[in-house]
Coordinates of C-alpha atoms in Angstrom, one line a residue:
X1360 CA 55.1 124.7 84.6
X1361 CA 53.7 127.6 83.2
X1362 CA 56.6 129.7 82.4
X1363 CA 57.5 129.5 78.6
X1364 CA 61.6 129.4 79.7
X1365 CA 60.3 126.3 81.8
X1366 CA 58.3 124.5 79.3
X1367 CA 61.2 125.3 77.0
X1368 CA 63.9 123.6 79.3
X1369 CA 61.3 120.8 80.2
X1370 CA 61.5 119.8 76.1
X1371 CA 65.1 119.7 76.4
X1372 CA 64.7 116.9 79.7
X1373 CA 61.9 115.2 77.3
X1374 CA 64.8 115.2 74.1
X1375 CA 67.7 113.8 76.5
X1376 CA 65.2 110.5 77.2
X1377 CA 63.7 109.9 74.1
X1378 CA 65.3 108.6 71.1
X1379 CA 62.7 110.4 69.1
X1380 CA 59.9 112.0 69.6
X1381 CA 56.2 113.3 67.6
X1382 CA 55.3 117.2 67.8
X1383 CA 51.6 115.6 69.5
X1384 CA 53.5 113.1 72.1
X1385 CA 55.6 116.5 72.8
X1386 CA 53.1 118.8 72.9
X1387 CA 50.4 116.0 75.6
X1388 CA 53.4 115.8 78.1
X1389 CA 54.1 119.8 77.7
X1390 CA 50.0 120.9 77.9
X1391 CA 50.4 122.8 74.6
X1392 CA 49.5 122.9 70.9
X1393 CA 52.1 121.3 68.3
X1394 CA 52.7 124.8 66.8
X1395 CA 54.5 125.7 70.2
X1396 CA 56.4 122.9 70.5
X1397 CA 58.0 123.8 67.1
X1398 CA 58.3 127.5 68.7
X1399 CA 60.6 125.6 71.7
X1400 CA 62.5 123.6 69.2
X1401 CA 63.1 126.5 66.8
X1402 CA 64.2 128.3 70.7
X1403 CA 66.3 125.5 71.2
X1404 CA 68.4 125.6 68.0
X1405 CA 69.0 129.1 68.5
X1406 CA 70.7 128.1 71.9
X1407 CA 73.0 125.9 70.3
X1408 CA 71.3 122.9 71.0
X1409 CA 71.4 120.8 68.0
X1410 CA 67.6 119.9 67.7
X1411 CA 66.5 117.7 64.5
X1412 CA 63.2 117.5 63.1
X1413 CA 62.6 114.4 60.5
X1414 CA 60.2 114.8 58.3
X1415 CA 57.3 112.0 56.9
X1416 CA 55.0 109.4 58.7
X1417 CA 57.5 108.5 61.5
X1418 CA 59.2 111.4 61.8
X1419 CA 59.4 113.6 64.8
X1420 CA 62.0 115.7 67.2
X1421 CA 65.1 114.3 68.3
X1422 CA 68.6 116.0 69.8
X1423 CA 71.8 115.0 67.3
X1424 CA 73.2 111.5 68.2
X1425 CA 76.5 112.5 70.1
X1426 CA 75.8 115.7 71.3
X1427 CA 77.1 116.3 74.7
X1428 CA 74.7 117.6 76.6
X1429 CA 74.8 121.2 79.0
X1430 CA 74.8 120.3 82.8
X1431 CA 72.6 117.8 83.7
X1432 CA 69.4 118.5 84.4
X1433 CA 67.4 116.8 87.3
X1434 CA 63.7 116.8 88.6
X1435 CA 63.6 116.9 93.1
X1436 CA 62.3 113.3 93.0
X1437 CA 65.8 112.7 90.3
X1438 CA 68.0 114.7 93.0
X1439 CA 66.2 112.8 96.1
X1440 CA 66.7 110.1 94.3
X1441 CA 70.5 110.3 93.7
X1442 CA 71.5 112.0 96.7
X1443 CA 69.7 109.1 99.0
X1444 CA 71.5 106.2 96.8
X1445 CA 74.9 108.3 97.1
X1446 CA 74.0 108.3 101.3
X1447 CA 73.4 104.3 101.2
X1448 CA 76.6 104.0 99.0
X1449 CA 78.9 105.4 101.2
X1450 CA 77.1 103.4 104.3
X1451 CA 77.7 100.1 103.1
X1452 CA 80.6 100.9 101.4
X1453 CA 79.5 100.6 98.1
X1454 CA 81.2 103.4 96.7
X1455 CA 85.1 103.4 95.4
X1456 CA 87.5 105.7 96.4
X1457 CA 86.4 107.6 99.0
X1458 CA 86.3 111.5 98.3
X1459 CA 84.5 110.6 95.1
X1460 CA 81.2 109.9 97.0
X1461 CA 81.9 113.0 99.5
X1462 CA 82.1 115.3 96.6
X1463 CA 79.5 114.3 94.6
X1464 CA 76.8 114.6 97.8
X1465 CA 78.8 118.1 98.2
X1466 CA 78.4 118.9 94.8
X1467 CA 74.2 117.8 94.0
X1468 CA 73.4 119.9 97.8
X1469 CA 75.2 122.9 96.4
X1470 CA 73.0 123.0 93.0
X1471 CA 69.0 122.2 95.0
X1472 CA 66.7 124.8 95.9
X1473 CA 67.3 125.6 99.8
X1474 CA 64.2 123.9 101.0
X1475 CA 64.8 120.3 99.1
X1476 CA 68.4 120.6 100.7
X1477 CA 67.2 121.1 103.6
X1478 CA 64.8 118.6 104.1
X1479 CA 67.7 116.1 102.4
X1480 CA 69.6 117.3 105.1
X1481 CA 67.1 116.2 107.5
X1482 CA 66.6 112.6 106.0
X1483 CA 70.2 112.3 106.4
X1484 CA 71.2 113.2 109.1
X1485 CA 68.1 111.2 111.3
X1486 CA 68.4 107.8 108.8
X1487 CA 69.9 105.1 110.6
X1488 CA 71.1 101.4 108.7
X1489 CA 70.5 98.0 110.0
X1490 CA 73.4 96.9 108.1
X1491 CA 76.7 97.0 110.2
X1492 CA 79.0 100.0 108.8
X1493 CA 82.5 98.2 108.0
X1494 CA 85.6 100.3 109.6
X1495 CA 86.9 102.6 106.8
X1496 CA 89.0 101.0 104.5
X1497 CA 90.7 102.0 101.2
X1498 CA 87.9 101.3 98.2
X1499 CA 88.7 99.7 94.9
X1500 CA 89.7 102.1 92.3
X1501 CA 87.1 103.6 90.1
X1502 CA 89.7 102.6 87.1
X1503 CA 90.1 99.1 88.5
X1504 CA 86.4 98.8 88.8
X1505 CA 85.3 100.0 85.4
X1506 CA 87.9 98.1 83.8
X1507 CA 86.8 94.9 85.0
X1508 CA 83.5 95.6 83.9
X1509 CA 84.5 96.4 80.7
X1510 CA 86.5 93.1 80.2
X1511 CA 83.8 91.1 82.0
X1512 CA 81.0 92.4 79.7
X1513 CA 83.5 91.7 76.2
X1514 CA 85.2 88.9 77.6
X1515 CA 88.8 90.1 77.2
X1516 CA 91.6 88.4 79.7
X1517 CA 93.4 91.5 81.8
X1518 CA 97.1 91.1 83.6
X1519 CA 96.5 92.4 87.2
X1520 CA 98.7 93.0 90.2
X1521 CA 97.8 91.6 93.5
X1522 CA 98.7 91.8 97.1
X1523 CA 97.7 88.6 99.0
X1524 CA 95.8 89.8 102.8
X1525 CA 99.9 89.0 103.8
X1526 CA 101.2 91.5 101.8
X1527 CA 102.9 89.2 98.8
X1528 CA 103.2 90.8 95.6
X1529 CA 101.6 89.0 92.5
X1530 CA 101.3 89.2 88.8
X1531 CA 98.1 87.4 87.3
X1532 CA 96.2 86.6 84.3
X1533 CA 92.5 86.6 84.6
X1534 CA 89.3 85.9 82.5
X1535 CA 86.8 87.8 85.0
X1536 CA 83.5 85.7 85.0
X1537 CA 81.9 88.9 87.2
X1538 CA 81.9 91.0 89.7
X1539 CA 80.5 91.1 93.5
X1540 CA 79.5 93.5 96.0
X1541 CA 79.8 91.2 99.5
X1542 CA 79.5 92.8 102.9
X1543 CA 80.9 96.1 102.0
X1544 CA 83.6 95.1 99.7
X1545 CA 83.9 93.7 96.0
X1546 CA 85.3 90.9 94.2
X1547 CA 86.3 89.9 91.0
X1548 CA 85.6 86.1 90.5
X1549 CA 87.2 84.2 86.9
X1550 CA 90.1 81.8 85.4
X1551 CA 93.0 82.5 87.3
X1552 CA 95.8 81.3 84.5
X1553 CA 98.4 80.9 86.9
X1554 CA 96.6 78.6 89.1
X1555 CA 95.0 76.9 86.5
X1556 CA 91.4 77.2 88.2
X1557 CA 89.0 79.6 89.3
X1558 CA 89.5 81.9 91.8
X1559 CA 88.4 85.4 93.8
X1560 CA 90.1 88.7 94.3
X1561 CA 89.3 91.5 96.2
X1562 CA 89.1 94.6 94.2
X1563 CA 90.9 96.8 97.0
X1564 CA 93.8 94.4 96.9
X1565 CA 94.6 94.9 93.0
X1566 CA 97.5 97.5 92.3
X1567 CA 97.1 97.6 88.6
X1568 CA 94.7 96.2 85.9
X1569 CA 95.3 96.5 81.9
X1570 CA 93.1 94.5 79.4
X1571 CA 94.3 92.5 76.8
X1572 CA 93.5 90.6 73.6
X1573 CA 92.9 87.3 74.9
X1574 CA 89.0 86.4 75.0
X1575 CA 87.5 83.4 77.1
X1576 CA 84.0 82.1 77.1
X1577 CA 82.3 81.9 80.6
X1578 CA 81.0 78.5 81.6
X1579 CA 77.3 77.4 81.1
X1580 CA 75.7 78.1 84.7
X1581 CA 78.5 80.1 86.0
X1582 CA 77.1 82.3 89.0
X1583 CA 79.3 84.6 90.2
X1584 CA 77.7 85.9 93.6
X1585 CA 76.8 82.2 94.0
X1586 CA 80.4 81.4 93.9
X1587 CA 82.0 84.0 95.5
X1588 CA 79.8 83.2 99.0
X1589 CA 80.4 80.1 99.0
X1590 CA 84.2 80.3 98.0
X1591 CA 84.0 83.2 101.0
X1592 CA 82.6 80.4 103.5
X1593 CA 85.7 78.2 102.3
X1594 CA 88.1 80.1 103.6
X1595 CA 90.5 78.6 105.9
X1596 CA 89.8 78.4 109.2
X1597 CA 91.1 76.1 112.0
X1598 CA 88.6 73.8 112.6
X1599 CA 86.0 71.7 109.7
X1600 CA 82.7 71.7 111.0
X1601 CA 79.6 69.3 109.9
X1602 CA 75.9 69.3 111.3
X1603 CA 72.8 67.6 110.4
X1604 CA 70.0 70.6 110.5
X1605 CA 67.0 68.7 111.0
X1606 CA 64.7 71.3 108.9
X1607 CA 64.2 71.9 105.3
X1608 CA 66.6 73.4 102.7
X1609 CA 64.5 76.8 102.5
X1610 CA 64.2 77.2 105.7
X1611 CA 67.8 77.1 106.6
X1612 CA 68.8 79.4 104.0
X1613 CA 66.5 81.9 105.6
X1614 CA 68.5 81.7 108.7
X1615 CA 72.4 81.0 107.1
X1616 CA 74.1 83.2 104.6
X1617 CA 75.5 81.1 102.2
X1618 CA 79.1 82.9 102.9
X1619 CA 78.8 81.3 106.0
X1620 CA 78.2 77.7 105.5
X1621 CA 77.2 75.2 102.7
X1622 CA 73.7 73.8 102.7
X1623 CA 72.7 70.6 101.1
X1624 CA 69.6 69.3 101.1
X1625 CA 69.4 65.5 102.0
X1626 CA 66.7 62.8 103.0
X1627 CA 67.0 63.1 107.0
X1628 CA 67.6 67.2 106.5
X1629 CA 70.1 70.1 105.6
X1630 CA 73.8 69.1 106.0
X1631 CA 75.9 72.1 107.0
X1632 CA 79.0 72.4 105.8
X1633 CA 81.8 75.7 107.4
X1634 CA 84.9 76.3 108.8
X1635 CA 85.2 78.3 111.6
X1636 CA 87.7 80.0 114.4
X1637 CA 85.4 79.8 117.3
X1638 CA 83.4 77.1 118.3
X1639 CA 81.4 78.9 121.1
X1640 CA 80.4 81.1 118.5
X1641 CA 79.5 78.2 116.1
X1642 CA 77.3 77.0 119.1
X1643 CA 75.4 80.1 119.6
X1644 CA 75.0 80.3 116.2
X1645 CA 73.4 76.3 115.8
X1646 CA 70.9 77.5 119.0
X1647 CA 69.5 80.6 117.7
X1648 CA 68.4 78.3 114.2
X1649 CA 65.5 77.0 116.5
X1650 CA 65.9 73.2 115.1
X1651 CA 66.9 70.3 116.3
X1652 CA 70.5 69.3 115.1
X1653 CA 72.8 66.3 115.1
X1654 CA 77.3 67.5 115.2
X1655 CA 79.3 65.1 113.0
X1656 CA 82.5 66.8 113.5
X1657 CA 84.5 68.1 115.4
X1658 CA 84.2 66.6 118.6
X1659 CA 84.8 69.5 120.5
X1660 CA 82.1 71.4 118.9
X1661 CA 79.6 68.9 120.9
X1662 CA 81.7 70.2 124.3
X1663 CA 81.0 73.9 123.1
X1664 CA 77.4 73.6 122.6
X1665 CA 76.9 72.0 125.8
X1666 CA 78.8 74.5 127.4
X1667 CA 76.4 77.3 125.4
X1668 CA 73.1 75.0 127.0
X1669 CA 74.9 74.8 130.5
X1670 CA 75.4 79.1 130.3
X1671 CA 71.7 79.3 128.8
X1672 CA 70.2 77.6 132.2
X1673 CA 72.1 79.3 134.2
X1674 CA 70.9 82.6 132.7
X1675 CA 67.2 81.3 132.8
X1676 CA 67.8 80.7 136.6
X1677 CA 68.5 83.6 137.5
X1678 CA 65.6 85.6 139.9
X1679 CA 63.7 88.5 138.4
X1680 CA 65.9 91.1 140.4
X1681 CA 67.8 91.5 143.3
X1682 CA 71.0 88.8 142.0
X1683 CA 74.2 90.8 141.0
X1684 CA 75.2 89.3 137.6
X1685 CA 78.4 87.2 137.1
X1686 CA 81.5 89.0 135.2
X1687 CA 80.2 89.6 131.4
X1688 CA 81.3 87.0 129.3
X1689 CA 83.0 88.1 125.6
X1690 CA 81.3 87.1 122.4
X1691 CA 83.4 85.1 120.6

């Protein structure tokens, strides 16, 4: 950086991320003397930018508390660095409504030098995700979001509107504990006042939100993502299902998201505890754990997995080559 105009504006990036600063600790990360850097702050000032020097043994340089900074300035490791978490956002559908995310990427390509956009460009368009992409769906608010977050963090009850996954219509009023990102959507977890207990909401579901006076206290040991899996795995579903995992506690979590089942350690193993629609695809599920396993309940479940084992040999049977495969059977 050996243009003075640089130097100048990199003092103004130093200001904006220092509460205060010496004219030596300015002048080591700039490579000059301190009689420049008073030169760039005396520069500064003239450009409007409210620069204040404090006198005496801790004094130093610092920009006037308040003062809203020109447009932001950002190194290419900053814009990398922003435009790759705006990418991942939008993949996993982290972000809220959606042309806020869209703009924004539009807006930080328009603004980098042509070769760092390009190469951006590159990394985008050739970086594929693990993570399943969810099917577009309408994204919480950025109101709605913030405003949880703001009564979360001071503990003030808000009135919200909510439409049930059936389409009802509800009025609520809720002490949010916190809030959870969960396989690409989020959730509000707290007191529910009209149910009397606690309870989960999905942000893209709430119509309105408006805080209000009321304050609550959170309950010692209260873990939101903790209980917003596990309220996630209790979800109705037609059949109860129980299995004895015959492995340890960590190793099963390894293997079962905790919105999936409940794991409980116990002396002869890990009982698993989930509801589910579709036993075949419970089965497939217990096989791919790779440990022995006792079903409790339901009955039927002990049908499915055998069926699972009786498809399984069959498959193994089958010659290297030359055997034209059966009609593909659907994943349940």
């Amino acid at each position: 950086m050996s243009h003075p105009a640089g130097r100048v504006l990199a003092l103004l990036e130093l200001l904006q991320t220092r509460h205060r600063s010496t004219a030596a600790e300015l002048a080591g990360h700039l490579g000059v003397d301190e009689r420049t850097v008073r030169r760039y702050a005396t520069t500064l000032v003239e450009l409007g930018v409210p620069v204040t020097a404090d006198r005496g043994r801790y004094g130093g340089y610092r920009l006037h508390p308040g003062f809203k900074l020109p447009p932001l300035m950002l190194t290419d490791d900053e814009a990398v660095a922003v435009l790759l978490g705006l990418v991942v956002a939008e993949q996993v559908g982290l972000s809220t409504e959606q042309p806020a995310t869209a703009t924004a990427l539009a807006k930080i390509r328009r603004v980098l030098p042509a070769a760092l956009a390009d190469r951006l460009a590159a990394v985008q368009e050739h970086l594929g995700f693990t993570l399943r992409r969810r099917e577009p769906e309408r994204g919480p608010t950025s109101g709605t979001l913030l405003t949880l977050a703001s009564a979360a963090r001071h503990r003030r009850r808000v009135a919200l509107d909510y439409r049930s996954w059936r389409g009802e219509q509800s009025h609520r009023e809720l002490d949010p504990y916190g809030l959870v990102f969960h396989s690409g959507r989020w959730y509000v977890t707290g007191h529910d006042h009209r149910r009397g207990e606690v309870r989960t909401f999905r942000l893209d579901r709430i119509d309105a939100v408006a805080p209000g006076a009321a304050t609550f206290t959170v309950p010692d040991g209260f873990e939101a993502v903790a209980w917003v899996t596990r309220s996630l795995a209790g979800v109705p579903y037609t059949h109860e299902v129980e299995v004895l995992l015959e492995t340890d506690l960590v190793g099963a979590q390894r293997r079962i998201p905790p919105s999936v089942a409940e794991l409980t350690a116990t002396t002869d193993g890990v009982l698993l505890r989930a509801r589910a629609e579709s036993l075949p695809g419970m089965a497939a599920l217990l096989a791919g754990l790779g440990c022995p396993f006792t079903v409790r309940q339901p009955d039927a479940l002990r049908a499915a997995v055998a069926e699972h084992a009786r498809l399984l040999a069959e498959w193994a049977a089958r010659p290297a080559g030359g055997q034209t495969p059966s009609p593909r059977r659907p994943l349940d």
